[in-house]
């Protein structure tokens, strides 16, 4: 694949693990994703709000998908420069969240990773497996050399998940998020092709 090919993610795979399936978004997923995105813990841990009260207000106001959100999920499979996949719990068959590779820099062969999981999928190792599956897919099917992420310091569970999936801490963006009158650091982590594939 060419270094300058912006279509690395034109094909949307289905990735099957022992606990999760990562699949392209389908018609009907937007209602579930609206509820996941409105979950106060998701809002807080993704830095989408600046306090607990705002998280609670957002949950009440945005659990029903609006036209913007409907359009967003209806177009995820058309994007060639990013990969958005739904996380489905194998045990229940429920859609519980999403994994995303975005902010692709083809010149430097790097990209950003993010994941979010709603209440139906937490605390059962689904995030670790989902992370491993998409990272492995990206390194094996593209020329990406680096995948990076940021995790807020008040989310040690997520940092542990990323470490189990092979990500290493690189540094700290100090006081990157204002939250409930204070400031929260963001921890920068990455996974390199050589670490993942060897050589």
Short mmCIF file of N, CA and C in Angstrom, two decimals:
data_model
loop_
_atom_site.label_atom_id
_atom_site.label_comp_id
_atom_site.label_asym_id
_atom_site.label_seq_id
_atom_site.Cartn_x
_atom_site.Cartn_y
_atom_site.Cartn_z
N UNK A 1 0.84 -1.19 0.00
CA UNK A 1 0.00 0.00 0.00
C UNK A 1 0.88 1.25 0.00
N UNK A 2 0.50 2.22 -0.76
CA UNK A 2 1.25 3.46 -0.90
C UNK A 2 1.25 4.28 0.38
N UNK A 3 2.37 4.97 0.62
CA UNK A 3 2.46 5.87 1.78
C UNK A 3 1.40 6.97 1.71
N UNK A 4 1.04 7.37 0.51
CA UNK A 4 0.12 8.50 0.38
C UNK A 4 -1.32 8.06 0.14
N UNK A 5 -1.58 6.77 0.21
CA UNK A 5 -2.93 6.27 -0.02
C UNK A 5 -3.82 6.66 1.16
N UNK A 6 -4.82 7.50 0.88
CA UNK A 6 -5.72 7.95 1.94
C UNK A 6 -6.89 7.00 2.13
N UNK A 7 -6.92 5.91 1.36
CA UNK A 7 -8.04 4.99 1.43
C UNK A 7 -7.75 3.70 2.18
N UNK A 8 -6.90 3.77 3.18
CA UNK A 8 -6.53 2.57 3.93
C UNK A 8 -7.72 1.87 4.54
N UNK A 9 -8.76 2.64 4.85
CA UNK A 9 -9.90 2.07 5.57
C UNK A 9 -11.17 2.06 4.73
N UNK A 10 -11.02 1.99 3.42
CA UNK A 10 -12.20 1.94 2.55
C UNK A 10 -13.03 0.69 2.82
N UNK A 11 -12.37 -0.42 3.07
CA UNK A 11 -13.08 -1.66 3.39
C UNK A 11 -13.25 -1.75 4.91
N UNK A 12 -14.48 -1.99 5.32
CA UNK A 12 -14.79 -2.08 6.75
C UNK A 12 -14.89 -3.55 7.15
N UNK A 13 -13.95 -4.04 7.96
CA UNK A 13 -13.92 -5.46 8.29
C UNK A 13 -14.89 -5.82 9.41
N UNK A 14 -15.12 -7.09 9.56
CA UNK A 14 -15.73 -7.64 10.77
C UNK A 14 -14.65 -8.45 11.46
N UNK A 15 -14.32 -8.09 12.69
CA UNK A 15 -13.24 -8.73 13.44
C UNK A 15 -13.86 -9.51 14.60
N UNK A 16 -13.56 -10.79 14.66
CA UNK A 16 -14.20 -11.66 15.65
C UNK A 16 -13.19 -12.11 16.69
N UNK A 17 -13.50 -11.85 17.95
CA UNK A 17 -12.69 -12.33 19.06
C UNK A 17 -13.48 -13.34 19.87
N UNK A 18 -12.97 -13.68 21.03
CA UNK A 18 -13.68 -14.66 21.87
C UNK A 18 -14.82 -14.01 22.65
N UNK A 19 -14.71 -12.71 22.93
CA UNK A 19 -15.73 -12.02 23.72
C UNK A 19 -16.48 -10.95 22.95
N UNK A 20 -15.87 -10.39 21.90
CA UNK A 20 -16.51 -9.32 21.14
C UNK A 20 -16.43 -9.58 19.65
N UNK A 21 -17.34 -8.95 18.93
CA UNK A 21 -17.26 -8.83 17.48
C UNK A 21 -17.21 -7.34 17.18
N UNK A 22 -16.25 -6.94 16.37
CA UNK A 22 -16.19 -5.57 15.87
C UNK A 22 -16.72 -5.62 14.44
N UNK A 23 -17.74 -4.80 14.18
CA UNK A 23 -18.38 -4.84 12.86
C UNK A 23 -18.72 -3.43 12.39
N UNK A 24 -18.94 -3.27 11.09
CA UNK A 24 -19.39 -1.96 10.60
C UNK A 24 -20.74 -1.59 11.23
N UNK A 25 -20.98 -0.30 11.33
CA UNK A 25 -22.27 0.16 11.86
C UNK A 25 -23.38 -0.17 10.88
N UNK A 26 -24.55 -0.52 11.44
CA UNK A 26 -25.69 -0.93 10.63
C UNK A 26 -26.89 -0.03 10.93
N UNK A 27 -27.86 -0.07 10.05
CA UNK A 27 -29.11 0.64 10.29
C UNK A 27 -29.69 0.16 11.62
N UNK A 28 -30.15 1.08 12.42
CA UNK A 28 -30.73 0.70 13.71
C UNK A 28 -29.77 0.82 14.87
N UNK A 29 -28.47 1.03 14.59
CA UNK A 29 -27.50 1.15 15.69
C UNK A 29 -27.54 2.51 16.38
N UNK A 30 -28.04 3.53 15.69
CA UNK A 30 -27.92 4.89 16.20
C UNK A 30 -28.67 5.08 17.53
N UNK A 31 -29.81 4.42 17.72
CA UNK A 31 -30.54 4.56 18.98
C UNK A 31 -29.72 4.07 20.16
N UNK A 32 -29.08 2.92 19.98
CA UNK A 32 -28.24 2.38 21.05
C UNK A 32 -27.03 3.28 21.29
N UNK A 33 -26.40 3.74 20.20
CA UNK A 33 -25.24 4.60 20.35
C UNK A 33 -25.60 5.92 21.01
N UNK A 34 -26.79 6.44 20.76
CA UNK A 34 -27.22 7.68 21.44
C UNK A 34 -27.26 7.46 22.94
N UNK A 35 -27.78 6.32 23.38
CA UNK A 35 -27.83 6.02 24.81
C UNK A 35 -26.43 5.82 25.39
N UNK A 36 -25.56 5.14 24.65
CA UNK A 36 -24.18 4.94 25.10
C UNK A 36 -23.47 6.29 25.25
N UNK A 37 -23.60 7.14 24.24
CA UNK A 37 -22.92 8.43 24.24
C UNK A 37 -23.46 9.38 25.30
N UNK A 38 -24.70 9.16 25.74
CA UNK A 38 -25.31 10.01 26.77
C UNK A 38 -25.04 9.51 28.19
N UNK A 39 -24.41 8.34 28.31
CA UNK A 39 -24.12 7.77 29.62
C UNK A 39 -23.17 8.70 30.39
N UNK A 40 -23.50 9.07 31.63
CA UNK A 40 -22.65 10.01 32.37
C UNK A 40 -21.19 9.57 32.50
N UNK A 41 -20.94 8.28 32.68
CA UNK A 41 -19.55 7.83 32.80
C UNK A 41 -18.82 7.96 31.47
N UNK A 42 -19.48 7.65 30.37
CA UNK A 42 -18.86 7.84 29.05
C UNK A 42 -18.55 9.32 28.83
N UNK A 43 -19.50 10.19 29.14
CA UNK A 43 -19.29 11.62 28.98
C UNK A 43 -18.12 12.12 29.81
N UNK A 44 -18.03 11.65 31.05
CA UNK A 44 -16.96 12.10 31.94
C UNK A 44 -15.60 11.58 31.48
N UNK A 45 -15.50 10.27 31.21
CA UNK A 45 -14.21 9.67 30.92
C UNK A 45 -13.66 10.03 29.55
N UNK A 46 -14.54 10.45 28.64
CA UNK A 46 -14.07 10.91 27.33
C UNK A 46 -13.78 12.40 27.30
N UNK A 47 -14.00 13.09 28.41
CA UNK A 47 -13.74 14.52 28.45
C UNK A 47 -14.74 15.33 27.66
N UNK A 48 -15.94 14.77 27.48
CA UNK A 48 -16.99 15.46 26.71
C UNK A 48 -17.73 16.51 27.51
N UNK A 49 -17.54 16.50 28.82
CA UNK A 49 -18.18 17.48 29.71
C UNK A 49 -17.14 18.00 30.68
N UNK A 50 -17.49 19.06 31.40
CA UNK A 50 -16.54 19.66 32.34
C UNK A 50 -16.96 19.50 33.79
N UNK A 51 -17.89 18.57 34.06
CA UNK A 51 -18.29 18.33 35.44
C UNK A 51 -19.39 17.30 35.53
N UNK A 52 -19.57 16.76 36.73
CA UNK A 52 -20.58 15.73 36.94
C UNK A 52 -21.99 16.23 36.67
N UNK A 53 -22.30 17.46 37.07
CA UNK A 53 -23.64 18.00 36.84
C UNK A 53 -23.94 18.10 35.35
N UNK A 54 -22.95 18.52 34.59
CA UNK A 54 -23.13 18.63 33.14
C UNK A 54 -23.35 17.25 32.52
N UNK A 55 -22.67 16.23 33.05
CA UNK A 55 -22.85 14.86 32.55
C UNK A 55 -24.27 14.38 32.79
N UNK A 56 -24.80 14.66 33.97
CA UNK A 56 -26.17 14.24 34.29
C UNK A 56 -27.19 14.98 33.41
N UNK A 57 -26.96 16.27 33.19
CA UNK A 57 -27.86 17.04 32.33
C UNK A 57 -27.82 16.53 30.89
N UNK A 58 -26.62 16.21 30.41
CA UNK A 58 -26.47 15.74 29.04
C UNK A 58 -27.15 14.40 28.84
N UNK A 59 -27.09 13.54 29.86
CA UNK A 59 -27.75 12.24 29.75
C UNK A 59 -29.25 12.42 29.52
N UNK A 60 -29.86 13.31 30.29
CA UNK A 60 -31.30 13.53 30.16
C UNK A 60 -31.66 14.16 28.82
N UNK A 61 -30.76 15.00 28.30
CA UNK A 61 -31.09 15.76 27.09
C UNK A 61 -30.77 15.02 25.79
N UNK A 62 -29.84 14.06 25.82
CA UNK A 62 -29.34 13.54 24.54
C UNK A 62 -29.42 12.03 24.36
N UNK A 63 -30.23 11.34 25.14
CA UNK A 63 -30.33 9.89 24.99
C UNK A 63 -31.14 9.49 23.76
N UNK A 64 -31.80 10.44 23.13
CA UNK A 64 -32.55 10.19 21.89
C UNK A 64 -31.75 10.80 20.75
N UNK A 65 -31.49 10.03 19.68
CA UNK A 65 -30.64 10.55 18.61
C UNK A 65 -31.29 11.70 17.85
N UNK A 66 -30.50 12.75 17.61
CA UNK A 66 -30.97 13.84 16.76
C UNK A 66 -30.51 13.60 15.32
N UNK A 67 -30.86 14.50 14.43
CA UNK A 67 -30.55 14.31 13.01
C UNK A 67 -29.05 14.28 12.76
N UNK A 68 -28.30 15.09 13.51
CA UNK A 68 -26.84 15.12 13.36
C UNK A 68 -26.23 13.76 13.68
N UNK A 69 -26.69 13.14 14.78
CA UNK A 69 -26.15 11.83 15.17
C UNK A 69 -26.58 10.75 14.18
N UNK A 70 -27.81 10.84 13.69
CA UNK A 70 -28.28 9.87 12.69
C UNK A 70 -27.41 9.95 11.43
N UNK A 71 -27.11 11.16 11.01
CA UNK A 71 -26.26 11.36 9.82
C UNK A 71 -24.85 10.83 10.07
N UNK A 72 -24.33 11.07 11.27
CA UNK A 72 -22.98 10.62 11.61
C UNK A 72 -22.85 9.10 11.45
N UNK A 73 -23.74 8.37 12.11
CA UNK A 73 -23.62 6.90 12.05
C UNK A 73 -24.03 6.33 10.70
N UNK A 74 -24.87 7.04 9.97
CA UNK A 74 -25.25 6.59 8.63
C UNK A 74 -24.10 6.70 7.64
N UNK A 75 -23.10 7.54 7.95
CA UNK A 75 -21.99 7.77 7.02
C UNK A 75 -20.66 7.16 7.46
N UNK A 76 -20.63 6.46 8.57
CA UNK A 76 -19.34 5.91 9.06
C UNK A 76 -18.73 4.93 8.06
N UNK A 77 -19.55 4.13 7.40
CA UNK A 77 -19.00 3.12 6.50
C UNK A 77 -18.53 3.70 5.18
N UNK A 78 -18.82 4.97 4.92
CA UNK A 78 -18.39 5.63 3.68
C UNK A 78 -17.02 6.29 3.81
N UNK A 79 -16.49 6.36 5.01
CA UNK A 79 -15.24 7.08 5.25
C UNK A 79 -14.04 6.20 4.90
N UNK A 80 -13.15 6.70 4.06
CA UNK A 80 -11.98 5.91 3.66
C UNK A 80 -10.73 6.26 4.47
N UNK A 81 -10.79 7.37 5.21
CA UNK A 81 -9.61 7.84 5.93
C UNK A 81 -9.72 7.59 7.44
N UNK A 82 -10.69 6.76 7.86
CA UNK A 82 -10.84 6.43 9.26
C UNK A 82 -11.62 5.12 9.34
N UNK A 83 -11.52 4.48 10.51
CA UNK A 83 -12.21 3.21 10.72
C UNK A 83 -13.04 3.30 11.99
N UNK A 84 -14.35 3.22 11.84
CA UNK A 84 -15.28 3.24 12.96
C UNK A 84 -16.00 1.89 12.98
N UNK A 85 -15.87 1.16 14.08
CA UNK A 85 -16.52 -0.14 14.18
C UNK A 85 -17.34 -0.23 15.47
N UNK A 86 -18.48 -0.90 15.36
CA UNK A 86 -19.33 -1.16 16.52
C UNK A 86 -18.76 -2.32 17.33
N UNK A 87 -18.84 -2.21 18.65
CA UNK A 87 -18.43 -3.31 19.54
C UNK A 87 -19.68 -4.06 19.96
N UNK A 88 -19.74 -5.35 19.63
CA UNK A 88 -20.87 -6.19 20.00
C UNK A 88 -20.39 -7.25 20.99
N UNK A 89 -21.09 -7.36 22.10
CA UNK A 89 -20.80 -8.36 23.13
C UNK A 89 -21.25 -9.72 22.61
N UNK A 90 -20.30 -10.65 22.45
CA UNK A 90 -20.64 -11.99 21.95
C UNK A 90 -21.62 -12.71 22.87
N UNK A 91 -21.49 -12.47 24.17
CA UNK A 91 -22.33 -13.18 25.13
C UNK A 91 -23.80 -12.80 25.06
N UNK A 92 -24.07 -11.53 24.77
CA UNK A 92 -25.45 -11.05 24.78
C UNK A 92 -25.96 -10.65 23.40
N UNK A 93 -25.04 -10.46 22.46
CA UNK A 93 -25.43 -9.97 21.14
C UNK A 93 -25.72 -8.48 21.12
N UNK A 94 -25.47 -7.78 22.23
CA UNK A 94 -25.78 -6.34 22.31
C UNK A 94 -24.64 -5.49 21.79
N UNK A 95 -25.02 -4.40 21.12
CA UNK A 95 -24.07 -3.34 20.77
C UNK A 95 -23.76 -2.57 22.06
N UNK A 96 -22.47 -2.47 22.41
CA UNK A 96 -22.11 -1.85 23.69
C UNK A 96 -21.21 -0.63 23.55
N UNK A 97 -20.70 -0.36 22.34
CA UNK A 97 -19.80 0.79 22.19
C UNK A 97 -19.18 0.83 20.81
N UNK A 98 -18.04 1.52 20.73
CA UNK A 98 -17.36 1.67 19.44
C UNK A 98 -15.85 1.78 19.63
N UNK A 99 -15.14 1.37 18.58
CA UNK A 99 -13.70 1.61 18.48
C UNK A 99 -13.46 2.41 17.22
N UNK A 100 -12.48 3.32 17.29
CA UNK A 100 -12.23 4.24 16.17
C UNK A 100 -10.73 4.43 15.96
N UNK A 101 -10.33 4.34 14.71
CA UNK A 101 -9.00 4.79 14.28
C UNK A 101 -9.24 6.02 13.42
N UNK A 102 -8.70 7.16 13.84
CA UNK A 102 -8.94 8.42 13.11
C UNK A 102 -7.68 9.27 13.13
N UNK A 103 -7.82 10.50 12.66
CA UNK A 103 -6.69 11.44 12.61
C UNK A 103 -5.47 10.80 11.93
N UNK A 104 -5.72 10.13 10.80
CA UNK A 104 -4.66 9.43 10.09
C UNK A 104 -3.72 10.43 9.43
N UNK A 105 -2.43 10.25 9.68
CA UNK A 105 -1.37 11.04 9.05
C UNK A 105 -0.61 10.09 8.14
N UNK A 106 -0.96 10.09 6.84
CA UNK A 106 -0.35 9.12 5.93
C UNK A 106 1.14 9.37 5.74
N UNK A 107 1.57 10.64 5.79
CA UNK A 107 2.99 10.95 5.60
C UNK A 107 3.84 10.32 6.68
N UNK A 108 3.36 10.36 7.90
CA UNK A 108 4.12 9.81 9.03
C UNK A 108 3.63 8.45 9.48
N UNK A 109 2.66 7.91 8.75
CA UNK A 109 2.12 6.58 9.03
C UNK A 109 1.65 6.44 10.48
N UNK A 110 0.91 7.43 10.93
CA UNK A 110 0.42 7.41 12.31
C UNK A 110 -1.08 7.67 12.34
N UNK A 111 -1.71 7.29 13.44
CA UNK A 111 -3.14 7.50 13.61
C UNK A 111 -3.47 7.55 15.09
N UNK A 112 -4.66 8.02 15.36
CA UNK A 112 -5.18 8.09 16.74
C UNK A 112 -6.17 6.95 16.97
N UNK A 113 -6.23 6.48 18.20
CA UNK A 113 -7.18 5.44 18.59
C UNK A 113 -8.07 5.96 19.71
N UNK A 114 -9.35 5.59 19.65
CA UNK A 114 -10.23 5.85 20.79
C UNK A 114 -11.27 4.74 20.88
N UNK A 115 -11.78 4.56 22.07
CA UNK A 115 -12.78 3.53 22.34
C UNK A 115 -13.73 4.07 23.40
N UNK A 116 -14.99 3.69 23.31
CA UNK A 116 -15.92 3.97 24.40
C UNK A 116 -16.89 2.80 24.52
N UNK A 117 -17.20 2.47 25.76
CA UNK A 117 -18.08 1.35 26.07
C UNK A 117 -19.12 1.81 27.07
N UNK A 118 -20.37 1.53 26.77
CA UNK A 118 -21.47 1.90 27.65
C UNK A 118 -21.64 0.93 28.80
N UNK A 119 -22.64 1.16 29.65
CA UNK A 119 -22.82 0.37 30.87
C UNK A 119 -23.01 -1.12 30.63
N UNK A 120 -23.61 -1.50 29.50
CA UNK A 120 -23.86 -2.93 29.24
C UNK A 120 -22.59 -3.71 28.93
N UNK A 121 -21.48 -3.03 28.69
CA UNK A 121 -20.27 -3.74 28.29
C UNK A 121 -19.07 -3.55 29.18
N UNK A 122 -19.26 -2.87 30.31
CA UNK A 122 -18.10 -2.54 31.14
C UNK A 122 -17.74 -3.66 32.13
N UNK A 123 -16.45 -3.63 32.52
CA UNK A 123 -15.92 -4.48 33.60
C UNK A 123 -15.92 -5.97 33.27
N UNK A 124 -15.81 -6.31 31.98
CA UNK A 124 -15.77 -7.72 31.60
C UNK A 124 -14.67 -8.04 30.60
N UNK A 125 -13.71 -7.10 30.43
CA UNK A 125 -12.59 -7.35 29.53
C UNK A 125 -12.90 -7.11 28.06
N UNK A 126 -14.08 -6.59 27.75
CA UNK A 126 -14.44 -6.38 26.35
C UNK A 126 -13.56 -5.30 25.71
N UNK A 127 -13.23 -4.28 26.48
CA UNK A 127 -12.41 -3.19 25.95
C UNK A 127 -11.01 -3.64 25.59
N UNK A 128 -10.43 -4.51 26.41
CA UNK A 128 -9.09 -5.01 26.12
C UNK A 128 -9.08 -5.80 24.82
N UNK A 129 -10.05 -6.69 24.67
CA UNK A 129 -10.07 -7.49 23.44
C UNK A 129 -10.38 -6.63 22.22
N UNK A 130 -11.31 -5.70 22.35
CA UNK A 130 -11.64 -4.82 21.22
C UNK A 130 -10.42 -4.01 20.80
N UNK A 131 -9.67 -3.51 21.77
CA UNK A 131 -8.46 -2.75 21.47
C UNK A 131 -7.44 -3.61 20.75
N UNK A 132 -7.20 -4.81 21.27
CA UNK A 132 -6.24 -5.70 20.62
C UNK A 132 -6.64 -6.04 19.19
N UNK A 133 -7.93 -6.30 18.98
CA UNK A 133 -8.40 -6.70 17.65
C UNK A 133 -8.18 -5.60 16.62
N UNK A 134 -8.57 -4.37 16.96
CA UNK A 134 -8.46 -3.30 15.95
C UNK A 134 -7.01 -2.88 15.72
N UNK A 135 -6.21 -2.88 16.78
CA UNK A 135 -4.79 -2.53 16.62
C UNK A 135 -4.09 -3.58 15.74
N UNK A 136 -4.36 -4.84 16.01
CA UNK A 136 -3.76 -5.91 15.20
C UNK A 136 -4.19 -5.79 13.74
N UNK A 137 -5.47 -5.54 13.52
CA UNK A 137 -5.97 -5.38 12.16
C UNK A 137 -5.24 -4.24 11.44
N UNK A 138 -5.10 -3.11 12.11
CA UNK A 138 -4.46 -1.95 11.48
C UNK A 138 -3.01 -2.20 11.13
N UNK A 139 -2.26 -2.81 12.03
CA UNK A 139 -0.86 -3.05 11.73
C UNK A 139 -0.68 -4.12 10.65
N UNK A 140 -1.59 -5.05 10.56
CA UNK A 140 -1.46 -6.13 9.58
C UNK A 140 -1.99 -5.77 8.19
N UNK A 141 -2.88 -4.79 8.09
CA UNK A 141 -3.50 -4.50 6.79
C UNK A 141 -3.15 -3.13 6.23
N UNK A 142 -2.43 -2.30 6.97
CA UNK A 142 -1.99 -1.00 6.48
C UNK A 142 -0.50 -0.86 6.77
N UNK A 143 0.07 0.27 6.34
CA UNK A 143 1.47 0.54 6.63
C UNK A 143 1.63 1.43 7.86
N UNK A 144 0.59 1.55 8.67
CA UNK A 144 0.71 2.35 9.90
C UNK A 144 1.90 1.89 10.72
N UNK A 145 2.64 2.87 11.23
CA UNK A 145 3.77 2.59 12.10
C UNK A 145 3.47 2.89 13.57
N UNK A 146 2.52 3.79 13.80
CA UNK A 146 2.26 4.26 15.16
C UNK A 146 0.77 4.50 15.36
N UNK A 147 0.25 4.02 16.48
CA UNK A 147 -1.11 4.31 16.90
C UNK A 147 -1.03 4.92 18.29
N UNK A 148 -1.62 6.09 18.47
CA UNK A 148 -1.53 6.78 19.75
C UNK A 148 -2.90 7.06 20.32
N UNK A 149 -2.91 7.40 21.60
CA UNK A 149 -4.15 7.75 22.29
C UNK A 149 -3.83 8.64 23.47
N UNK A 150 -4.86 9.28 24.00
CA UNK A 150 -4.77 10.00 25.27
C UNK A 150 -5.83 9.46 26.20
N UNK A 151 -5.47 9.29 27.47
CA UNK A 151 -6.42 8.85 28.48
C UNK A 151 -6.30 9.78 29.67
N UNK A 152 -7.44 10.20 30.21
CA UNK A 152 -7.39 11.13 31.34
C UNK A 152 -6.98 10.40 32.62
N UNK A 153 -6.27 11.13 33.47
CA UNK A 153 -5.68 10.53 34.67
C UNK A 153 -6.73 10.01 35.64
N UNK A 154 -7.98 10.48 35.54
CA UNK A 154 -9.01 9.95 36.44
C UNK A 154 -9.67 8.69 35.87
N UNK A 155 -9.02 8.08 34.88
CA UNK A 155 -9.51 6.83 34.29
C UNK A 155 -8.42 5.76 34.29
N UNK A 156 -7.95 5.36 35.48
CA UNK A 156 -6.88 4.36 35.54
C UNK A 156 -7.30 3.00 34.98
N UNK A 157 -8.59 2.68 35.02
CA UNK A 157 -9.06 1.41 34.46
C UNK A 157 -8.76 1.35 32.97
N UNK A 158 -9.02 2.46 32.26
CA UNK A 158 -8.74 2.49 30.82
C UNK A 158 -7.24 2.42 30.56
N UNK A 159 -6.45 3.13 31.36
CA UNK A 159 -5.00 3.06 31.17
C UNK A 159 -4.51 1.62 31.32
N UNK A 160 -5.04 0.91 32.30
CA UNK A 160 -4.66 -0.50 32.50
C UNK A 160 -5.06 -1.34 31.29
N UNK A 161 -6.25 -1.07 30.75
CA UNK A 161 -6.71 -1.77 29.55
C UNK A 161 -5.74 -1.56 28.40
N UNK A 162 -5.33 -0.32 28.19
CA UNK A 162 -4.41 -0.02 27.09
C UNK A 162 -3.05 -0.67 27.31
N UNK A 163 -2.59 -0.68 28.54
CA UNK A 163 -1.31 -1.34 28.84
C UNK A 163 -1.40 -2.83 28.55
N UNK A 164 -2.51 -3.46 28.91
CA UNK A 164 -2.69 -4.89 28.62
C UNK A 164 -2.71 -5.15 27.12
N UNK A 165 -3.15 -4.16 26.35
CA UNK A 165 -3.18 -4.29 24.89
C UNK A 165 -1.85 -3.89 24.24
N UNK A 166 -0.84 -3.55 25.06
CA UNK A 166 0.50 -3.29 24.54
C UNK A 166 0.89 -1.84 24.39
N UNK A 167 0.02 -0.90 24.77
CA UNK A 167 0.37 0.51 24.67
C UNK A 167 1.34 0.90 25.79
N UNK A 168 2.24 1.83 25.49
CA UNK A 168 3.22 2.33 26.46
C UNK A 168 2.97 3.81 26.73
N UNK A 169 3.19 4.20 27.97
CA UNK A 169 3.06 5.61 28.34
C UNK A 169 4.24 6.38 27.77
N UNK A 170 3.95 7.52 27.13
CA UNK A 170 5.00 8.36 26.56
C UNK A 170 5.19 9.64 27.35
N UNK A 171 4.12 10.15 27.91
CA UNK A 171 4.22 11.42 28.59
C UNK A 171 2.87 11.89 29.09
N UNK A 172 2.84 13.13 29.55
CA UNK A 172 1.63 13.68 30.15
C UNK A 172 1.36 15.07 29.58
N UNK A 173 0.12 15.28 29.19
CA UNK A 173 -0.34 16.63 28.87
C UNK A 173 -0.94 17.18 30.16
N UNK A 174 -0.20 18.05 30.81
CA UNK A 174 -0.59 18.50 32.14
C UNK A 174 -1.85 19.35 32.11
N UNK A 175 -2.75 19.07 33.04
CA UNK A 175 -3.97 19.86 33.24
C UNK A 175 -4.69 20.12 31.91
N UNK A 176 -4.92 19.04 31.16
CA UNK A 176 -5.50 19.16 29.83
C UNK A 176 -7.02 19.30 29.84
N UNK A 177 -7.67 18.85 30.92
CA UNK A 177 -9.12 18.89 31.00
C UNK A 177 -9.56 19.61 32.26
N UNK A 178 -10.43 20.61 32.09
CA UNK A 178 -11.02 21.28 33.26
C UNK A 178 -12.22 20.48 33.71
N UNK A 179 -12.25 20.10 34.97
CA UNK A 179 -13.35 19.26 35.46
C UNK A 179 -13.70 19.61 36.90
N UNK A 180 -14.96 19.97 37.11
CA UNK A 180 -15.48 20.27 38.45
C UNK A 180 -14.55 21.18 39.26
N UNK A 181 -14.09 22.26 38.63
CA UNK A 181 -13.29 23.25 39.34
C UNK A 181 -11.82 22.94 39.42
N UNK A 182 -11.40 21.78 38.92
CA UNK A 182 -9.98 21.43 38.92
C UNK A 182 -9.52 21.09 37.51
N UNK A 183 -8.32 20.56 37.41
CA UNK A 183 -7.75 20.21 36.11
C UNK A 183 -7.21 18.78 36.16
N UNK A 184 -7.41 18.07 35.07
CA UNK A 184 -7.03 16.66 34.97
C UNK A 184 -5.97 16.51 33.90
N UNK A 185 -4.91 15.77 34.21
CA UNK A 185 -3.87 15.47 33.23
C UNK A 185 -4.38 14.47 32.20
N UNK A 186 -3.81 14.53 31.00
CA UNK A 186 -4.06 13.53 29.97
C UNK A 186 -2.76 12.75 29.74
N UNK A 187 -2.85 11.45 29.78
CA UNK A 187 -1.68 10.58 29.61
C UNK A 187 -1.61 10.14 28.16
N UNK A 188 -0.46 10.38 27.54
CA UNK A 188 -0.25 10.02 26.13
C UNK A 188 0.37 8.63 26.08
N UNK A 189 -0.23 7.75 25.27
CA UNK A 189 0.25 6.38 25.12
C UNK A 189 0.34 6.05 23.63
N UNK A 190 1.19 5.08 23.30
CA UNK A 190 1.28 4.67 21.90
C UNK A 190 1.67 3.20 21.80
N UNK A 191 1.42 2.67 20.60
CA UNK A 191 1.82 1.31 20.23
C UNK A 191 2.48 1.43 18.87
N UNK A 192 3.67 0.84 18.72
CA UNK A 192 4.42 0.92 17.48
C UNK A 192 4.35 -0.40 16.71
N UNK A 193 4.47 -0.27 15.41
CA UNK A 193 4.44 -1.45 14.53
C UNK A 193 5.50 -2.48 14.93
N UNK A 194 6.72 -2.01 15.22
CA UNK A 194 7.80 -2.92 15.57
C UNK A 194 7.51 -3.67 16.86
N UNK A 195 6.84 -3.02 17.80
CA UNK A 195 6.48 -3.69 19.05
C UNK A 195 5.41 -4.74 18.82
N UNK A 196 4.51 -4.44 17.91
CA UNK A 196 3.38 -5.33 17.68
C UNK A 196 3.72 -6.52 16.80
N UNK A 197 4.46 -6.25 15.72
CA UNK A 197 4.75 -7.30 14.75
C UNK A 197 6.15 -7.87 14.90
N UNK A 198 7.01 -7.20 15.67
CA UNK A 198 8.39 -7.64 15.81
C UNK A 198 9.22 -7.13 14.63
N UNK A 199 10.53 -7.13 14.82
CA UNK A 199 11.44 -6.68 13.74
C UNK A 199 11.47 -5.22 13.70
#
